[in-house]
PDB file of C-alpha atoms in Angstrom:
ATOM      1  CA  GLY A   1     144.035  93.489 195.134  1.00  0.00           C
ATOM      2  CA  ILE A   2     141.966  95.661 192.861  1.00  0.00           C
ATOM      3  CA  GLN A   3     143.098  99.254 192.347  1.00  0.00           C
ATOM      4  CA  VAL A   4     140.527 102.050 192.174  1.00  0.00           C
ATOM      5  CA  GLU A   5     141.703 105.461 191.011  1.00  0.00           C
ATOM      6  CA  GLN A   6     139.611 108.599 190.905  1.00  0.00           C
ATOM      7  CA  SER A   7     140.256 111.838 189.093  1.00  0.00           C
ATOM      8  CA  PRO A   8     140.582 114.690 189.546  1.00  0.00           C
ATOM      9  CA  PRO A   9     141.524 114.556 193.249  1.00  0.00           C
ATOM     10  CA  ASP A  10     140.248 118.101 193.797  1.00  0.00           C
ATOM     11  CA  LEU A  11     137.799 120.258 191.879  1.00  0.00           C
ATOM     12  CA  ILE A  12     136.533 123.793 192.417  1.00  0.00           C
ATOM     13  CA  LEU A  13     133.467 124.910 190.488  1.00  0.00           C
ATOM     14  CA  GLN A  14     131.368 127.999 190.336  1.00  0.00           C
ATOM     15  CA  GLU A  15     127.685 127.428 191.026  1.00  0.00           C
ATOM     16  CA  GLY A  16     125.872 126.451 187.846  1.00  0.00           C
ATOM     17  CA  ALA A  17     128.859 124.782 186.178  1.00  0.00           C
ATOM     18  CA  ASN A  18     128.943 121.177 184.994  1.00  0.00           C
ATOM     19  CA  SER A  19     131.595 118.589 185.855  1.00  0.00           C
ATOM     20  CA  THR A  20     132.668 115.027 185.144  1.00  0.00           C
ATOM     21  CA  LEU A  21     134.316 112.794 187.723  1.00  0.00           C
ATOM     22  CA  ARG A  22     136.105 109.644 186.664  1.00  0.00           C
ATOM     23  CA  CYS A  23     136.701 106.285 188.345  1.00  0.00           C
ATOM     24  CA  ASN A  24     139.156 103.795 186.821  1.00  0.00           C
ATOM     25  CA  PHE A  25     139.484 100.257 188.140  1.00  0.00           C
ATOM     26  CA  SER A  26     142.119  97.659 187.441  1.00  0.00           C
ATOM     27  CA  ASP A  27     140.049  94.472 187.140  1.00  0.00           C
ATOM     28  CA  SER A  28     136.657  93.081 186.220  1.00  0.00           C
ATOM     29  CA  VAL A  29     133.922  94.154 188.662  1.00  0.00           C
ATOM     30  CA  ASN A  30     130.372  93.030 189.330  1.00  0.00           C
ATOM     31  CA  ASN A  31     129.376  95.926 191.540  1.00  0.00           C
ATOM     32  CA  LEU A  32     130.103  99.649 191.286  1.00  0.00           C
ATOM     33  CA  GLN A  33     128.594 102.326 193.476  1.00  0.00           C
ATOM     34  CA  TRP A  34     129.018 106.095 193.685  1.00  0.00           C
ATOM     35  CA  PHE A  35     128.748 107.869 197.037  1.00  0.00           C
ATOM     36  CA  HIS A  36     128.694 111.466 198.212  1.00  0.00           C
ATOM     37  CA  GLN A  37     130.207 112.298 201.595  1.00  0.00           C
ATOM     38  CA  ASN A  38     128.973 115.605 202.988  1.00  0.00           C
ATOM     39  CA  PRO A  39     131.163 117.913 205.097  1.00  0.00           C
ATOM     40  CA  TRP A  40     129.844 116.249 208.284  1.00  0.00           C
ATOM     41  CA  GLY A  41     130.998 112.821 207.181  1.00  0.00           C
ATOM     42  CA  GLN A  42     127.697 111.226 206.174  1.00  0.00           C
ATOM     43  CA  LEU A  43     127.941 108.976 203.113  1.00  0.00           C
ATOM     44  CA  ILE A  44     124.950 108.746 200.803  1.00  0.00           C
ATOM     45  CA  ASN A  45     124.649 106.275 197.984  1.00  0.00           C
ATOM     46  CA  LEU A  46     124.104 108.030 194.657  1.00  0.00           C
ATOM     47  CA  PHE A  47     124.133 105.182 192.164  1.00  0.00           C
ATOM     48  CA  TYR A  48     124.422 101.418 192.000  1.00  0.00           C
ATOM     49  CA  ILE A  49     125.764 101.063 188.467  1.00  0.00           C
ATOM     50  CA  PRO A  50     127.846  97.992 187.545  1.00  0.00           C
ATOM     51  CA  SER A  51     127.154  98.781 183.883  1.00  0.00           C
ATOM     52  CA  GLY A  52     125.140 101.129 181.701  1.00  0.00           C
ATOM     53  CA  THR A  53     123.808 104.603 182.366  1.00  0.00           C
ATOM     54  CA  LYS A  54     121.513 105.986 185.044  1.00  0.00           C
ATOM     55  CA  GLN A  55     120.192 109.422 185.789  1.00  0.00           C
ATOM     56  CA  ASN A  56     118.820 110.968 188.956  1.00  0.00           C
ATOM     57  CA  GLY A  57     117.947 114.648 188.648  1.00  0.00           C
ATOM     58  CA  ARG A  58     121.074 116.681 187.975  1.00  0.00           C
ATOM     59  CA  LEU A  59     123.302 113.648 188.434  1.00  0.00           C
ATOM     60  CA  SER A  60     123.976 110.866 186.011  1.00  0.00           C
ATOM     61  CA  ALA A  61     126.470 108.039 185.844  1.00  0.00           C
ATOM     62  CA  THR A  62     127.847 105.776 183.168  1.00  0.00           C
ATOM     63  CA  THR A  63     129.888 102.624 183.644  1.00  0.00           C
ATOM     64  CA  VAL A  64     131.747 100.969 180.761  1.00  0.00           C
ATOM     65  CA  ALA A  65     132.690  97.716 182.439  1.00  0.00           C
ATOM     66  CA  THR A  66     134.619  96.348 179.455  1.00  0.00           C
ATOM     67  CA  GLU A  67     136.916  99.382 179.522  1.00  0.00           C
ATOM     68  CA  ARG A  68     137.050  99.488 183.324  1.00  0.00           C
ATOM     69  CA  TYR A  69     135.854 102.970 184.071  1.00  0.00           C
ATOM     70  CA  SER A  70     132.857 104.867 185.344  1.00  0.00           C
ATOM     71  CA  LEU A  71     131.907 108.532 185.024  1.00  0.00           C
ATOM     72  CA  LEU A  72     129.755 110.676 187.297  1.00  0.00           C
ATOM     73  CA  TYR A  73     128.257 113.790 185.726  1.00  0.00           C
ATOM     74  CA  ILE A  74     127.067 116.717 187.799  1.00  0.00           C
ATOM     75  CA  SER A  75     125.115 119.371 185.932  1.00  0.00           C
ATOM     76  CA  SER A  76     124.158 122.853 187.123  1.00  0.00           C
ATOM     77  CA  SER A  77     126.169 122.377 190.306  1.00  0.00           C
ATOM     78  CA  GLN A  78     124.931 123.802 193.606  1.00  0.00           C
ATOM     79  CA  THR A  79     126.769 124.593 196.820  1.00  0.00           C
ATOM     80  CA  THR A  80     125.077 121.581 198.427  1.00  0.00           C
ATOM     81  CA  ASP A  81     126.959 119.360 195.967  1.00  0.00           C
ATOM     82  CA  SER A  82     130.181 120.147 197.829  1.00  0.00           C
ATOM     83  CA  GLY A  83     131.897 117.266 199.570  1.00  0.00           C
ATOM     84  CA  VAL A  84     133.804 114.179 198.543  1.00  0.00           C
ATOM     85  CA  TYR A  85     132.653 111.769 195.856  1.00  0.00           C
ATOM     86  CA  PHE A  86     133.751 108.147 196.115  1.00  0.00           C
ATOM     87  CA  CYS A  87     133.361 105.230 193.792  1.00  0.00           C
ATOM     88  CA  ALA A  88     133.516 101.718 195.222  1.00  0.00           C
ATOM     89  CA  VAL A  89     133.756  98.381 193.442  1.00  0.00           C
ATOM     90  CA  THR A  90     133.555  94.663 194.102  1.00  0.00           C
ATOM     91  CA  LEU A  91     135.858  92.362 192.184  1.00  0.00           C
ATOM     92  CA  THR A  92     134.005  89.810 190.047  1.00  0.00           C
ATOM     93  CA  GLY A  93     133.895  86.469 191.813  1.00  0.00           C
ATOM     94  CA  THR A  94     134.144  87.887 195.324  1.00  0.00           C
ATOM     95  CA  ALA A  95     131.309  88.610 197.677  1.00  0.00           C
ATOM     96  CA  SER A  96     130.594  91.648 199.810  1.00  0.00           C
ATOM     97  CA  LYS A  97     133.973  93.314 199.813  1.00  0.00           C
ATOM     98  CA  LEU A  98     133.575  96.815 198.379  1.00  0.00           C
ATOM     99  CA  THR A  99     136.876  98.576 197.720  1.00  0.00           C
ATOM    100  CA  PHE A 100     136.754 102.370 197.760  1.00  0.00           C
ATOM    101  CA  GLY A 101     138.687 104.816 195.630  1.00  0.00           C
ATOM    102  CA  THR A 102     140.526 107.780 197.145  1.00  0.00           C
ATOM    103  CA  GLY A 103     137.760 110.203 196.210  1.00  0.00           C
ATOM    104  CA  THR A 104     137.293 113.522 194.419  1.00  0.00           C
ATOM    105  CA  ARG A 105     136.896 116.527 196.694  1.00  0.00           C
ATOM    106  CA  LEU A 106     134.446 119.009 195.143  1.00  0.00           C
ATOM    107  CA  GLN A 107     133.927 122.582 196.261  1.00  0.00           C
ATOM    108  CA  VAL A 108     131.145 124.604 194.667  1.00  0.00           C
ATOM    109  CA  THR A 109     131.407 128.355 195.199  1.00  0.00           C
ATOM    110  CA  LEU A 110     128.874 131.142 194.712  1.00  0.00           C
TER     111      LEU A 110
ATOM    112  CA  ASP B   1     112.436 105.365 209.836  1.00  0.00           C
ATOM    113  CA  GLY B   2     114.812 102.615 208.777  1.00  0.00           C
ATOM    114  CA  GLY B   3     118.484 103.262 209.095  1.00  0.00           C
ATOM    115  CA  ILE B   4     121.770 102.671 210.842  1.00  0.00           C
ATOM    116  CA  THR B   5     122.590 104.115 214.255  1.00  0.00           C
ATOM    117  CA  GLN B   6     126.184 104.468 215.359  1.00  0.00           C
ATOM    118  CA  SER B   7     127.209 105.482 218.854  1.00  0.00           C
ATOM    119  CA  PRO B   8     128.930 107.320 220.285  1.00  0.00           C
ATOM    120  CA  LYS B   9     129.420 110.099 217.734  1.00  0.00           C
ATOM    121  CA  TYR B  10     132.616 111.268 219.421  1.00  0.00           C
ATOM    122  CA  LEU B  11     134.865 109.253 221.710  1.00  0.00           C
ATOM    123  CA  PHE B  12     138.102 110.051 223.462  1.00  0.00           C
ATOM    124  CA  ARG B  13     140.274 107.347 224.879  1.00  0.00           C
ATOM    125  CA  LYS B  14     143.605 107.059 226.590  1.00  0.00           C
ATOM    126  CA  GLU B  15     146.334 104.910 225.134  1.00  0.00           C
ATOM    127  CA  GLY B  16     146.107 101.297 226.231  1.00  0.00           C
ATOM    128  CA  GLN B  17     142.320 101.256 226.616  1.00  0.00           C
ATOM    129  CA  ASN B  18     139.933  99.151 224.604  1.00  0.00           C
ATOM    130  CA  VAL B  19     136.819 100.876 223.266  1.00  0.00           C
ATOM    131  CA  THR B  20     133.677  99.476 221.667  1.00  0.00           C
ATOM    132  CA  LEU B  21     131.745 101.284 218.947  1.00  0.00           C
ATOM    133  CA  SER B  22     128.096 100.400 218.533  1.00  0.00           C
ATOM    134  CA  CYS B  23     126.310  99.839 215.225  1.00  0.00           C
ATOM    135  CA  GLU B  24     122.608  98.951 215.044  1.00  0.00           C
ATOM    136  CA  GLN B  25     120.441  98.658 211.912  1.00  0.00           C
ATOM    137  CA  ASN B  26     116.701  98.182 211.479  1.00  0.00           C
ATOM    138  CA  LEU B  27     116.804  97.659 207.723  1.00  0.00           C
ATOM    139  CA  ASN B  28     116.645  93.871 207.997  1.00  0.00           C
ATOM    140  CA  HIS B  29     119.924  93.701 206.068  1.00  0.00           C
ATOM    141  CA  ASP B  30     121.955  90.520 206.188  1.00  0.00           C
ATOM    142  CA  ALA B  31     125.406  92.031 205.643  1.00  0.00           C
ATOM    143  CA  MET B  32     127.177  94.583 207.821  1.00  0.00           C
ATOM    144  CA  TYR B  33     130.566  96.282 207.495  1.00  0.00           C
ATOM    145  CA  TRP B  34     133.041  98.431 209.358  1.00  0.00           C
ATOM    146  CA  TYR B  35     135.220 100.925 207.528  1.00  0.00           C
ATOM    147  CA  ARG B  36     137.938 103.223 208.761  1.00  0.00           C
ATOM    148  CA  GLN B  37     138.575 106.653 207.232  1.00  0.00           C
ATOM    149  CA  ASP B  38     141.665 108.760 207.916  1.00  0.00           C
ATOM    150  CA  PRO B  39     141.733 112.513 207.123  1.00  0.00           C
ATOM    151  CA  GLY B  40     141.758 113.142 203.387  1.00  0.00           C
ATOM    152  CA  GLN B  41     141.672 109.434 202.613  1.00  0.00           C
ATOM    153  CA  GLY B  42     139.240 106.894 201.258  1.00  0.00           C
ATOM    154  CA  LEU B  43     137.554 104.151 203.245  1.00  0.00           C
ATOM    155  CA  ARG B  44     139.334 100.950 204.210  1.00  0.00           C
ATOM    156  CA  LEU B  45     137.486  97.795 205.186  1.00  0.00           C
ATOM    157  CA  ILE B  46     138.127  96.486 208.707  1.00  0.00           C
ATOM    158  CA  TYR B  47     135.646  93.604 209.069  1.00  0.00           C
ATOM    159  CA  TYR B  48     132.449  92.444 207.423  1.00  0.00           C
ATOM    160  CA  SER B  49     129.716  89.963 208.193  1.00  0.00           C
ATOM    161  CA  GLN B  50     127.333  88.370 205.720  1.00  0.00           C
ATOM    162  CA  ILE B  51     125.300  86.444 208.269  1.00  0.00           C
ATOM    163  CA  VAL B  52     124.745  86.149 212.006  1.00  0.00           C
ATOM    164  CA  ASN B  53     127.570  84.420 213.910  1.00  0.00           C
ATOM    165  CA  ASP B  54     129.962  84.754 210.988  1.00  0.00           C
ATOM    166  CA  PHE B  55     132.393  87.500 209.990  1.00  0.00           C
ATOM    167  CA  GLN B  56     135.521  87.949 207.869  1.00  0.00           C
ATOM    168  CA  LYS B  57     138.596  90.122 208.114  1.00  0.00           C
ATOM    169  CA  GLY B  58     138.898  93.022 205.743  1.00  0.00           C
ATOM    170  CA  ASP B  59     142.090  94.753 204.642  1.00  0.00           C
ATOM    171  CA  ILE B  60     143.085  96.262 208.015  1.00  0.00           C
ATOM    172  CA  ALA B  61     141.692  93.940 210.714  1.00  0.00           C
ATOM    173  CA  GLU B  62     144.750  93.914 212.980  1.00  0.00           C
ATOM    174  CA  GLY B  63     144.011  95.491 216.354  1.00  0.00           C
ATOM    175  CA  TYR B  64     140.227  95.254 215.916  1.00  0.00           C
ATOM    176  CA  SER B  65     137.597  92.688 216.873  1.00  0.00           C
ATOM    177  CA  VAL B  66     133.893  92.271 216.083  1.00  0.00           C
ATOM    178  CA  SER B  67     130.926  90.087 216.953  1.00  0.00           C
ATOM    179  CA  ARG B  68     127.645  89.373 215.175  1.00  0.00           C
ATOM    180  CA  GLU B  69     125.332  87.760 217.690  1.00  0.00           C
ATOM    181  CA  LYS B  70     122.213  89.443 216.335  1.00  0.00           C
ATOM    182  CA  LYS B  71     121.248  90.402 212.804  1.00  0.00           C
ATOM    183  CA  GLU B  72     120.689  94.013 213.858  1.00  0.00           C
ATOM    184  CA  SER B  73     123.964  94.575 215.678  1.00  0.00           C
ATOM    185  CA  PHE B  74     127.648  94.575 214.674  1.00  0.00           C
ATOM    186  CA  PRO B  75     129.810  96.174 217.389  1.00  0.00           C
ATOM    187  CA  LEU B  76     133.475  96.982 216.754  1.00  0.00           C
ATOM    188  CA  THR B  77     136.104  96.867 219.494  1.00  0.00           C
ATOM    189  CA  VAL B  78     139.248  98.897 218.986  1.00  0.00           C
ATOM    190  CA  THR B  79     141.841  97.164 221.110  1.00  0.00           C
ATOM    191  CA  SER B  80     145.043  98.490 222.641  1.00  0.00           C
ATOM    192  CA  ALA B  81     146.906  96.504 219.971  1.00  0.00           C
ATOM    193  CA  GLN B  82     145.757  98.960 217.286  1.00  0.00           C
ATOM    194  CA  LYS B  83     148.808 101.188 216.811  1.00  0.00           C
ATOM    195  CA  ASN B  84     147.096 104.273 215.444  1.00  0.00           C
ATOM    196  CA  PRO B  85     143.394 104.146 216.316  1.00  0.00           C
ATOM    197  CA  THR B  86     142.538 107.836 215.890  1.00  0.00           C
ATOM    198  CA  ALA B  87     140.168 107.883 212.914  1.00  0.00           C
ATOM    199  CA  PHE B  88     136.589 108.185 211.699  1.00  0.00           C
ATOM    200  CA  TYR B  89     134.772 104.834 211.829  1.00  0.00           C
ATOM    201  CA  LEU B  90     131.846 104.098 209.550  1.00  0.00           C
ATOM    202  CA  CYS B  91     129.392 101.229 209.802  1.00  0.00           C
ATOM    203  CA  ALA B  92     127.343 100.120 206.788  1.00  0.00           C
ATOM    204  CA  SER B  93     124.847  97.441 205.850  1.00  0.00           C
ATOM    205  CA  SER B  94     123.423  95.924 202.693  1.00  0.00           C
ATOM    206  CA  ALA B  95     120.950  93.347 201.545  1.00  0.00           C
ATOM    207  CA  GLN B  96     122.438  90.263 199.923  1.00  0.00           C
ATOM    208  CA  ASP B  97     121.271  88.995 196.568  1.00  0.00           C
ATOM    209  CA  GLY B  98     122.830  85.577 196.705  1.00  0.00           C
ATOM    210  CA  PHE B  99     126.514  86.119 196.112  1.00  0.00           C
ATOM    211  CA  LEU B 100     126.248  89.784 195.254  1.00  0.00           C
ATOM    212  CA  THR B 101     126.312  92.842 197.461  1.00  0.00           C
ATOM    213  CA  SER B 102     123.574  95.354 196.879  1.00  0.00           C
ATOM    214  CA  VAL B 103     123.495  99.042 197.730  1.00  0.00           C
ATOM    215  CA  LEU B 104     125.373 100.049 200.878  1.00  0.00           C
ATOM    216  CA  THR B 105     123.704 102.214 203.511  1.00  0.00           C
ATOM    217  CA  PHE B 106     125.981 104.025 205.960  1.00  0.00           C
ATOM    218  CA  GLY B 107     125.603 105.239 209.509  1.00  0.00           C
ATOM    219  CA  ALA B 108     126.674 108.756 210.515  1.00  0.00           C
ATOM    220  CA  GLY B 109     130.035 107.584 211.850  1.00  0.00           C
ATOM    221  CA  SER B 110     131.974 107.605 215.117  1.00  0.00           C
ATOM    222  CA  ARG B 111     135.026 109.796 215.538  1.00  0.00           C
ATOM    223  CA  LEU B 112     137.624 108.249 217.857  1.00  0.00           C
ATOM    224  CA  THR B 113     140.493 110.281 219.250  1.00  0.00           C
ATOM    225  CA  VAL B 114     143.266 108.735 221.297  1.00  0.00           C
ATOM    226  CA  LEU B 115     144.851 111.144 223.750  1.00  0.00           C
TER     227      LEU B 115
END
């Protein structure tokens, strides 16, 4: 099956710093989503981004489908950004089945 | 407000017992999913359903069963055949755009502990 690797696995930032999270995938995809899981376990969708670039406030994401990677940028980080960030993909030609990466655990300190 | 409701939030069970986790959505989504998350790990797909009365196995279906009798409901039964059932279980739903899956919405999760 498709492999989804995220880096770095862990990240500690001081409040106000910027960061880039990376998601590499092993095959052609027709769906890529970024999620944030808060410390209580709730997953929130951040971006639906199979290709191109999107921005939402301090967050932005870019997917280069031809090179099989996606980047999530967090600017001016806040303590509420802490948690785990997952990317999830669907292999081209398959329906419904989103495969999740192992996540990047982010801790933002004061 | 539209969303997904999972219950119970916390559940303790003795070995050898079956338990059923509830998942209800009022988003009018066609597709529903169950994922399992172990501590420090990503999410793994257990079962998914694209339409009422139909469902498919995911990557780790052994020891689990589901039903989809109503569009709004997708309960998951963790059977005694599941060797290591202690985990965090997440239900999700999405609209379907033909063959493609759209944005996933997740419930708050159910944490199952086997004593």
